[in-house]
Short mmCIF file of C-alpha atoms and ligand atoms in Angstrom, two decimals:
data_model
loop_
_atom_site.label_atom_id
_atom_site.label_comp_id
_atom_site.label_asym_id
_atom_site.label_seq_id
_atom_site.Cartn_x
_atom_site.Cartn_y
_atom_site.Cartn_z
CA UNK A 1 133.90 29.54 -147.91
CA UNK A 2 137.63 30.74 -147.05
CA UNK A 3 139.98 32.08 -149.47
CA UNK A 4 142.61 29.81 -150.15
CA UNK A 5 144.98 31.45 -152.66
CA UNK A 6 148.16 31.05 -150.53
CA UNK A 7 148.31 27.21 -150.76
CA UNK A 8 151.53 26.49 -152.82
CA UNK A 9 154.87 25.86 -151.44
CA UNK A 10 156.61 27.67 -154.41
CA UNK A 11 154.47 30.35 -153.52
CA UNK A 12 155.20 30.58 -149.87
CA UNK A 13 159.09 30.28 -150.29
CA UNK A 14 158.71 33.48 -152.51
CA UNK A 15 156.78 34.95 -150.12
CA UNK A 16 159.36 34.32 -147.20
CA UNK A 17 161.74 35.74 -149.71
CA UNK A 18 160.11 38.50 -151.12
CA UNK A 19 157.19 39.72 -148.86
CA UNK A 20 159.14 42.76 -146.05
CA UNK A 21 158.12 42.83 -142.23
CA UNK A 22 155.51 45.65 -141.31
CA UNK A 23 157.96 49.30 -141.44
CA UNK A 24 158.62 50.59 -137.70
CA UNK A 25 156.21 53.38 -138.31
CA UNK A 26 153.30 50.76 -138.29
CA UNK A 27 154.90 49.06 -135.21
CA UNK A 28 154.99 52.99 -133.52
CA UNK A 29 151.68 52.87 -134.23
CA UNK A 30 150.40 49.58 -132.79
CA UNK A 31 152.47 49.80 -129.85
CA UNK A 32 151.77 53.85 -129.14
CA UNK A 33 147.73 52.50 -129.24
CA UNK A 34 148.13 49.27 -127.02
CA UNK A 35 150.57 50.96 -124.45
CA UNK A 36 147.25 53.67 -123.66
CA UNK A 37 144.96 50.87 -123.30
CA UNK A 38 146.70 47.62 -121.25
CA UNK A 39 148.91 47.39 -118.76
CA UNK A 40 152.11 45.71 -118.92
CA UNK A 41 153.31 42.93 -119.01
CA UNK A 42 151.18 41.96 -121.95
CA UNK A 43 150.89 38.44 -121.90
CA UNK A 44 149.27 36.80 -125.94
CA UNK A 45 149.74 38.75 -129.14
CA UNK A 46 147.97 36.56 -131.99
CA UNK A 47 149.09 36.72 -135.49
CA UNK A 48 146.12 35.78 -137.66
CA UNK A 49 146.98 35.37 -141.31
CA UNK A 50 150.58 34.87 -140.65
CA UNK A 51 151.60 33.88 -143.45
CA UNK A 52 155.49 32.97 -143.29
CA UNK A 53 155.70 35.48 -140.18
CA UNK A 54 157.59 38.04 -141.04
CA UNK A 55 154.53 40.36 -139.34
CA UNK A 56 154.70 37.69 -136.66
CA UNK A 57 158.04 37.84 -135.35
CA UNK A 58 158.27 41.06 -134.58
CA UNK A 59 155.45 40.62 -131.81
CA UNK A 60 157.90 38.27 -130.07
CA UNK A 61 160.10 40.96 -127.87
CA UNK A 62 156.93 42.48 -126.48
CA UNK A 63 154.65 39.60 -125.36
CA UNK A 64 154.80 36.70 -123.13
CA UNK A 65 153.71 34.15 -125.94
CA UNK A 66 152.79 35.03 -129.73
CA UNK A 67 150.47 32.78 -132.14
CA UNK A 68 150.54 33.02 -135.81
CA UNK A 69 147.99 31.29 -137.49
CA UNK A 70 147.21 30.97 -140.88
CA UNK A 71 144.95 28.59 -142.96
CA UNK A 72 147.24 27.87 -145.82
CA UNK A 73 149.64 24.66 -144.34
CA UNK A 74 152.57 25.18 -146.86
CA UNK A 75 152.42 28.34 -145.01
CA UNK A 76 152.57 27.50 -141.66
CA UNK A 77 155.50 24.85 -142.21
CA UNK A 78 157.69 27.33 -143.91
CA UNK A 79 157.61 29.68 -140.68
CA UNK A 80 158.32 27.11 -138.70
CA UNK A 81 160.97 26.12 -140.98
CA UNK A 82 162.63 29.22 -141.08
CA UNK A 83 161.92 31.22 -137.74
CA UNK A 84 163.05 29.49 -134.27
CA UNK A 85 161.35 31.65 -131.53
CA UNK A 86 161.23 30.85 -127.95
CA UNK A 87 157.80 32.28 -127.50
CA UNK A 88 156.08 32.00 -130.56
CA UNK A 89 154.59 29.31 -132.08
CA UNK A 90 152.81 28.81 -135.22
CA UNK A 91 149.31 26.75 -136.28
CA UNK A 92 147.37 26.26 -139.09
CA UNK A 93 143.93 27.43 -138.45
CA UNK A 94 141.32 29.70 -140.13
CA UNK A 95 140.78 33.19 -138.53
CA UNK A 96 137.55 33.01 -137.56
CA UNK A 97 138.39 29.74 -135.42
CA UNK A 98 141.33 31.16 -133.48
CA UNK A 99 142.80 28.29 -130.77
CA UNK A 100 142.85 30.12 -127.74
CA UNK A 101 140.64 30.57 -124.87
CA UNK A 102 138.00 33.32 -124.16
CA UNK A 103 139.41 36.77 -122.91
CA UNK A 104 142.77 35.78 -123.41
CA UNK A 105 144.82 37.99 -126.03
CA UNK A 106 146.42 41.32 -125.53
CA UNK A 107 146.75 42.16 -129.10
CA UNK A 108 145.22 40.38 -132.55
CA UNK A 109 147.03 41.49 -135.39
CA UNK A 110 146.40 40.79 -139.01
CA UNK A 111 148.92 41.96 -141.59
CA UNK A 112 147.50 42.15 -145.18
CA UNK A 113 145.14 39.49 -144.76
CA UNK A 114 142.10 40.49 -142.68
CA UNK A 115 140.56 41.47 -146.27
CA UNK A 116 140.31 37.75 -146.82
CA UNK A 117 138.51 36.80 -143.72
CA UNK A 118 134.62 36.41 -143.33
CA UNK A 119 134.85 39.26 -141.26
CA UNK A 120 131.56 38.98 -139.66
CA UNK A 121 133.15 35.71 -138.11
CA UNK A 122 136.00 37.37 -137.74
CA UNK A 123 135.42 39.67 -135.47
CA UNK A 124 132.99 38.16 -133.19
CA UNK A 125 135.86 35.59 -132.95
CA UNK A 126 137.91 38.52 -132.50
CA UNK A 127 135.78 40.01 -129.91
CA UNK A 128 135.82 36.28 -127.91
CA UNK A 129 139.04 36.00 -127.56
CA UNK A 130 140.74 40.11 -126.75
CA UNK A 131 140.95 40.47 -123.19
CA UNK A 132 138.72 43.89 -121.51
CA UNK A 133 140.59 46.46 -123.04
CA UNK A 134 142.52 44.52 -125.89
CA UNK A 135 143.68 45.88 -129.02
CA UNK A 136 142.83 44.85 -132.52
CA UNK A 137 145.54 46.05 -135.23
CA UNK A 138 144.54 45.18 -138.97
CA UNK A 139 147.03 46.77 -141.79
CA UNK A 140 148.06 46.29 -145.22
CA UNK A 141 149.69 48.37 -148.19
CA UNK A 142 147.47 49.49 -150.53
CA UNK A 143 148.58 48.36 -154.62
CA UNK A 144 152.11 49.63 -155.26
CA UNK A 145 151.61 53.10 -157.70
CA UNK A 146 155.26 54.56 -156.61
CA UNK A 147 158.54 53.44 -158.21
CA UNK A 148 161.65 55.79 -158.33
CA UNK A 149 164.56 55.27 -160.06
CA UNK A 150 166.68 58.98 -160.48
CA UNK A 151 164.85 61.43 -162.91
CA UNK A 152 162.79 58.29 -164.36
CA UNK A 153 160.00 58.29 -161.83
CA UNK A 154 157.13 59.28 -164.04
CA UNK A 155 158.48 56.18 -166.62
CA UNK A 156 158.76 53.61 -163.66
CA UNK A 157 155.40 54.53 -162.30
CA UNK A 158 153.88 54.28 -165.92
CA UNK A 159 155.00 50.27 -166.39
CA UNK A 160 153.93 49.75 -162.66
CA UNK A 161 150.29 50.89 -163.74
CA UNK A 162 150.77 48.21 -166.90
CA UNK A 163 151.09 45.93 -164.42
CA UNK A 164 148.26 46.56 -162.33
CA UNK A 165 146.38 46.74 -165.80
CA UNK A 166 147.52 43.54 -166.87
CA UNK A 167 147.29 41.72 -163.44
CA UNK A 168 143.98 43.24 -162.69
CA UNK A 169 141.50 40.91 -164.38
CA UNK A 170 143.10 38.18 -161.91
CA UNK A 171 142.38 40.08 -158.98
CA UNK A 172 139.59 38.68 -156.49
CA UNK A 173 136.83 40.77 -155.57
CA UNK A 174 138.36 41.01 -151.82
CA UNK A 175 140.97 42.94 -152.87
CA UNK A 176 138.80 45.73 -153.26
CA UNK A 177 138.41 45.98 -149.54
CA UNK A 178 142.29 46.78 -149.49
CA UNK A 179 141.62 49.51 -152.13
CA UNK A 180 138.84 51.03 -150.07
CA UNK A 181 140.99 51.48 -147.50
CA UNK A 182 139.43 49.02 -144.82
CA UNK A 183 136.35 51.57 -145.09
CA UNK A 184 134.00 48.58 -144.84
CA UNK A 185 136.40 46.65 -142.85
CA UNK A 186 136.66 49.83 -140.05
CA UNK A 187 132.75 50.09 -140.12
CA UNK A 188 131.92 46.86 -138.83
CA UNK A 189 133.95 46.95 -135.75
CA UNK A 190 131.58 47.45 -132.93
CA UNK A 191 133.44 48.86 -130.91
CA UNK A 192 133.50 52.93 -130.41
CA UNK A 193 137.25 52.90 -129.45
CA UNK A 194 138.52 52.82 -133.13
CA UNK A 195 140.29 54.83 -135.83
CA UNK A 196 141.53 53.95 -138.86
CA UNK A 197 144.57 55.57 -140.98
CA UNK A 198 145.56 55.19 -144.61
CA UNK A 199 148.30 58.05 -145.04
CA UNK A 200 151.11 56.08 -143.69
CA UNK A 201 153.91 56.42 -146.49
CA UNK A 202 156.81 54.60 -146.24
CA UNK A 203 159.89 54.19 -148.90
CA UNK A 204 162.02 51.48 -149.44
CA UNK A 205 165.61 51.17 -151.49
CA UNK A 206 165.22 47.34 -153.10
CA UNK A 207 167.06 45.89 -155.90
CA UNK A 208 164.56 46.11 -158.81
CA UNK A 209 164.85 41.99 -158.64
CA UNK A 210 163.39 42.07 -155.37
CA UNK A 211 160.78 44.44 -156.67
CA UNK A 212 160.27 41.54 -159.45
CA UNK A 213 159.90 39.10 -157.02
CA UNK A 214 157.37 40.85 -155.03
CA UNK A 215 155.12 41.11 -158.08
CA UNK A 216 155.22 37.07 -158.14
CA UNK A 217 154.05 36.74 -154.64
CA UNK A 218 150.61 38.96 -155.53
CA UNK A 219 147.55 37.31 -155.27
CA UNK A 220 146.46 38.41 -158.57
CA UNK A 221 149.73 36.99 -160.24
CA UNK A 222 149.86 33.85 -158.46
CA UNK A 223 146.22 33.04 -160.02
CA UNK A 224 147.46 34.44 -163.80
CA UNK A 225 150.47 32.12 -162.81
CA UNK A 226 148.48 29.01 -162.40
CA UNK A 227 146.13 30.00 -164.98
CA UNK A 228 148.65 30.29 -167.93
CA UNK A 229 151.88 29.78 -166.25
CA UNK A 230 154.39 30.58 -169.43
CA UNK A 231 152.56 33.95 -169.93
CA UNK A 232 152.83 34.70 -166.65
CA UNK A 233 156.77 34.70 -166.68
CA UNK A 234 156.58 35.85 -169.99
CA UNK A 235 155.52 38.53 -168.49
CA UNK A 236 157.56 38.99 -166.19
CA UNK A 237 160.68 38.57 -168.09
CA UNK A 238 159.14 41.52 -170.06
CA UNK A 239 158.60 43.35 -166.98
CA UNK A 240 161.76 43.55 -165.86
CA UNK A 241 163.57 44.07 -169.52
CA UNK A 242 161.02 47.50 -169.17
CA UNK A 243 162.33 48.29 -166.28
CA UNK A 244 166.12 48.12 -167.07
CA UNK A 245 165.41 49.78 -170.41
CA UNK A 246 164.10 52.77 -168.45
CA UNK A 247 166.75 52.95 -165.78
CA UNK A 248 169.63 52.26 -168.43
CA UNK A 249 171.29 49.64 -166.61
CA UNK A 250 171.96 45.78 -167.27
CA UNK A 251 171.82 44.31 -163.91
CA UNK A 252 168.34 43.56 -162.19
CA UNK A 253 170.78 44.53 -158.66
CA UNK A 254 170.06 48.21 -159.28
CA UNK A 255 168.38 49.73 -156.71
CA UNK A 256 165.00 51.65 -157.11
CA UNK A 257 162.93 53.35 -154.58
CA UNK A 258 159.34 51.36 -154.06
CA UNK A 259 156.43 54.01 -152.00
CA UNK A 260 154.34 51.84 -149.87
CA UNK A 261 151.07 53.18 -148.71
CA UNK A 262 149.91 51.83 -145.60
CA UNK A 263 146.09 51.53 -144.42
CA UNK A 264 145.84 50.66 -140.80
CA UNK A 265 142.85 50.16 -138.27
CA UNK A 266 143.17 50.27 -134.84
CA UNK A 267 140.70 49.16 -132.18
CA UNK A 268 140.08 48.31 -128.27
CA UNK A 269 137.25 46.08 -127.00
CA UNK A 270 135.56 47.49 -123.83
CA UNK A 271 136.68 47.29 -120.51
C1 LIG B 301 148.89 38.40 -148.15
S1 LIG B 301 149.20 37.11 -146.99
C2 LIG B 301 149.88 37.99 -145.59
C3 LIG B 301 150.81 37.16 -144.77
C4 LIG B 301 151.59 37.87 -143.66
N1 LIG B 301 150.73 38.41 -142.63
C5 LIG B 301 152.50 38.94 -144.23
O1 LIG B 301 152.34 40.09 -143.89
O2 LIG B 301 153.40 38.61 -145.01
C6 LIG B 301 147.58 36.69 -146.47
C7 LIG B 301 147.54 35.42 -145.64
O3 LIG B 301 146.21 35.27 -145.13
C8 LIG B 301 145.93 33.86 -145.10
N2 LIG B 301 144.48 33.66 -145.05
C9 LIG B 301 143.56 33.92 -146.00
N3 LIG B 301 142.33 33.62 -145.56
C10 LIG B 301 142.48 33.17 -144.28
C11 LIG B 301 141.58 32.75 -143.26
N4 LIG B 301 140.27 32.72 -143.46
N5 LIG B 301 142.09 32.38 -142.07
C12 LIG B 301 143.41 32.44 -141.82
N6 LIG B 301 144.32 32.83 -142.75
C13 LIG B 301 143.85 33.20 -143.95
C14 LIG B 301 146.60 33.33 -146.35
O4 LIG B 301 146.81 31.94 -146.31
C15 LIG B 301 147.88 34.15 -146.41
O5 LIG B 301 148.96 33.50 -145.81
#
């Protein structure tokens, strides 16, 4: 049975708002693998777990034609709502049913989501549809630990680890395949061509409101949110007032330093 914890519309209009595109270093990555393996031009990139496409979109100025796909509907509508791309287009379909024909993709992506698949589907689907020589890219961040805000690091990084406490008993049991780094994941690729990475670091200035807001879009708060919803913002009201009390400041506009840790796996079918 599919995951479906991505179904609201509230909850996909924070995520367009909230959730960042993939860092260039990922995209280095990617590229620096495919560019070894296939010849260009490359023709179909596919986007599974799109979401609202922000790790879509930036497939677009390398590829022929792009697909994102995505299960959750509210999903799908908000990236067509918001992005307008000549060459992509965007359908609601579960990963392990992708809509395109045998031997026929360049590149599959899947931006922190291939954790929810049924990845024995998956990647049989996956291995139906890459081309001789196509590249499979699955990444994510791993849970936020790193928060920085001038000589109150050790502070910031102490609430962020209340969160995770607090958030924790919401979390499903697929998210542990994030925290193993893809280990499993990386292991059940059957293809020999493969390596997998999870000491990509990347930093990011953000106004502690948009940190706020990325909180909301977790999977593990959404289903606290819908559980006891007034608890939930309690809680993150109290968040924030933590965080401001720590930094000194009034205004949720301050910007703090968020480490993201990136786990990536990279993979090429045989020619
Ligand atoms: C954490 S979001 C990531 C979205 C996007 N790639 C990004 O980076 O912002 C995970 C997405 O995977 C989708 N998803 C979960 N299970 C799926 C499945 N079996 N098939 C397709 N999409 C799925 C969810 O609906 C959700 O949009």
């Amino acid at each position: 049975m599919a995951t479906q914890l991505f179904e609201d519309k509230e909850h996909a209009s924070k995520y367009q708002k909230y959730r960042t595109s993939p860092p260039q270093e990922i995209q280095d990555l990617i590229f620096s693998y495919l560019d070894k393996r296939l010849n260009k031009p490359y023709e179909l990139a596919v986007d599974v777990g799109c979401g609202t496409g922000q790790s879509t979109k930036l497939l677009a100025p390398h590829f022929v034609k792009v697909l994102g796909t995505d299960i959750s509907k509210a999903q799908i509508e908000e990236a067509n709502k918001v992005l307008k791309l000549p060459n992509t287009t965007f359908r609601t379909s579960p990963a392990e049913e992708v809509p395109v024909d045998d031997a026929s993709v360049d590149l599959i992506t899947a931006c922190a989501a291939v954790h929810w698949f049924d990845i024995g589907k998956f990647l049989k689907e996956v291995d139906r549809i890459l081309k001789p020589s196509g590249c499979l890219a699955f990444y994510s961040y791993l849970p936020i630990r790193d928060i920085h805000y001038k000589d109150r690091s050790e502070q910031m990084c102490k609430v962020m680890s209340e969160i995770d406490d607090a958030i924790n008993k919401y979390e499903h049991e697929k998210v542990q395949r994030v925290r193993n780094g893809y280990k499993e994941i990386f292991d059940a690729i059957p293809y020999t061509d493969k390596l997998r990475r999870d000491d990509v670091i990347i930093k990011v200035k953000m106004p502690l409101s948009d940190l706020i807001g990325l909180i909301q879009t977790f999977s593990m708060f959404q289903t606290y949110y819908r559980l006891e919803p007034e608890k939930a913002m309690d809680f993150i009201k109290t968040t924030e007032q933590k965080f401001l009390k720590i930094m000194e400041v009034s205004s949720s506009e301050t910007e703090v330093e968020v480490c993201f840790r990136y786990v990536i796996v990279l993979a090429s079918k045989p020619k």
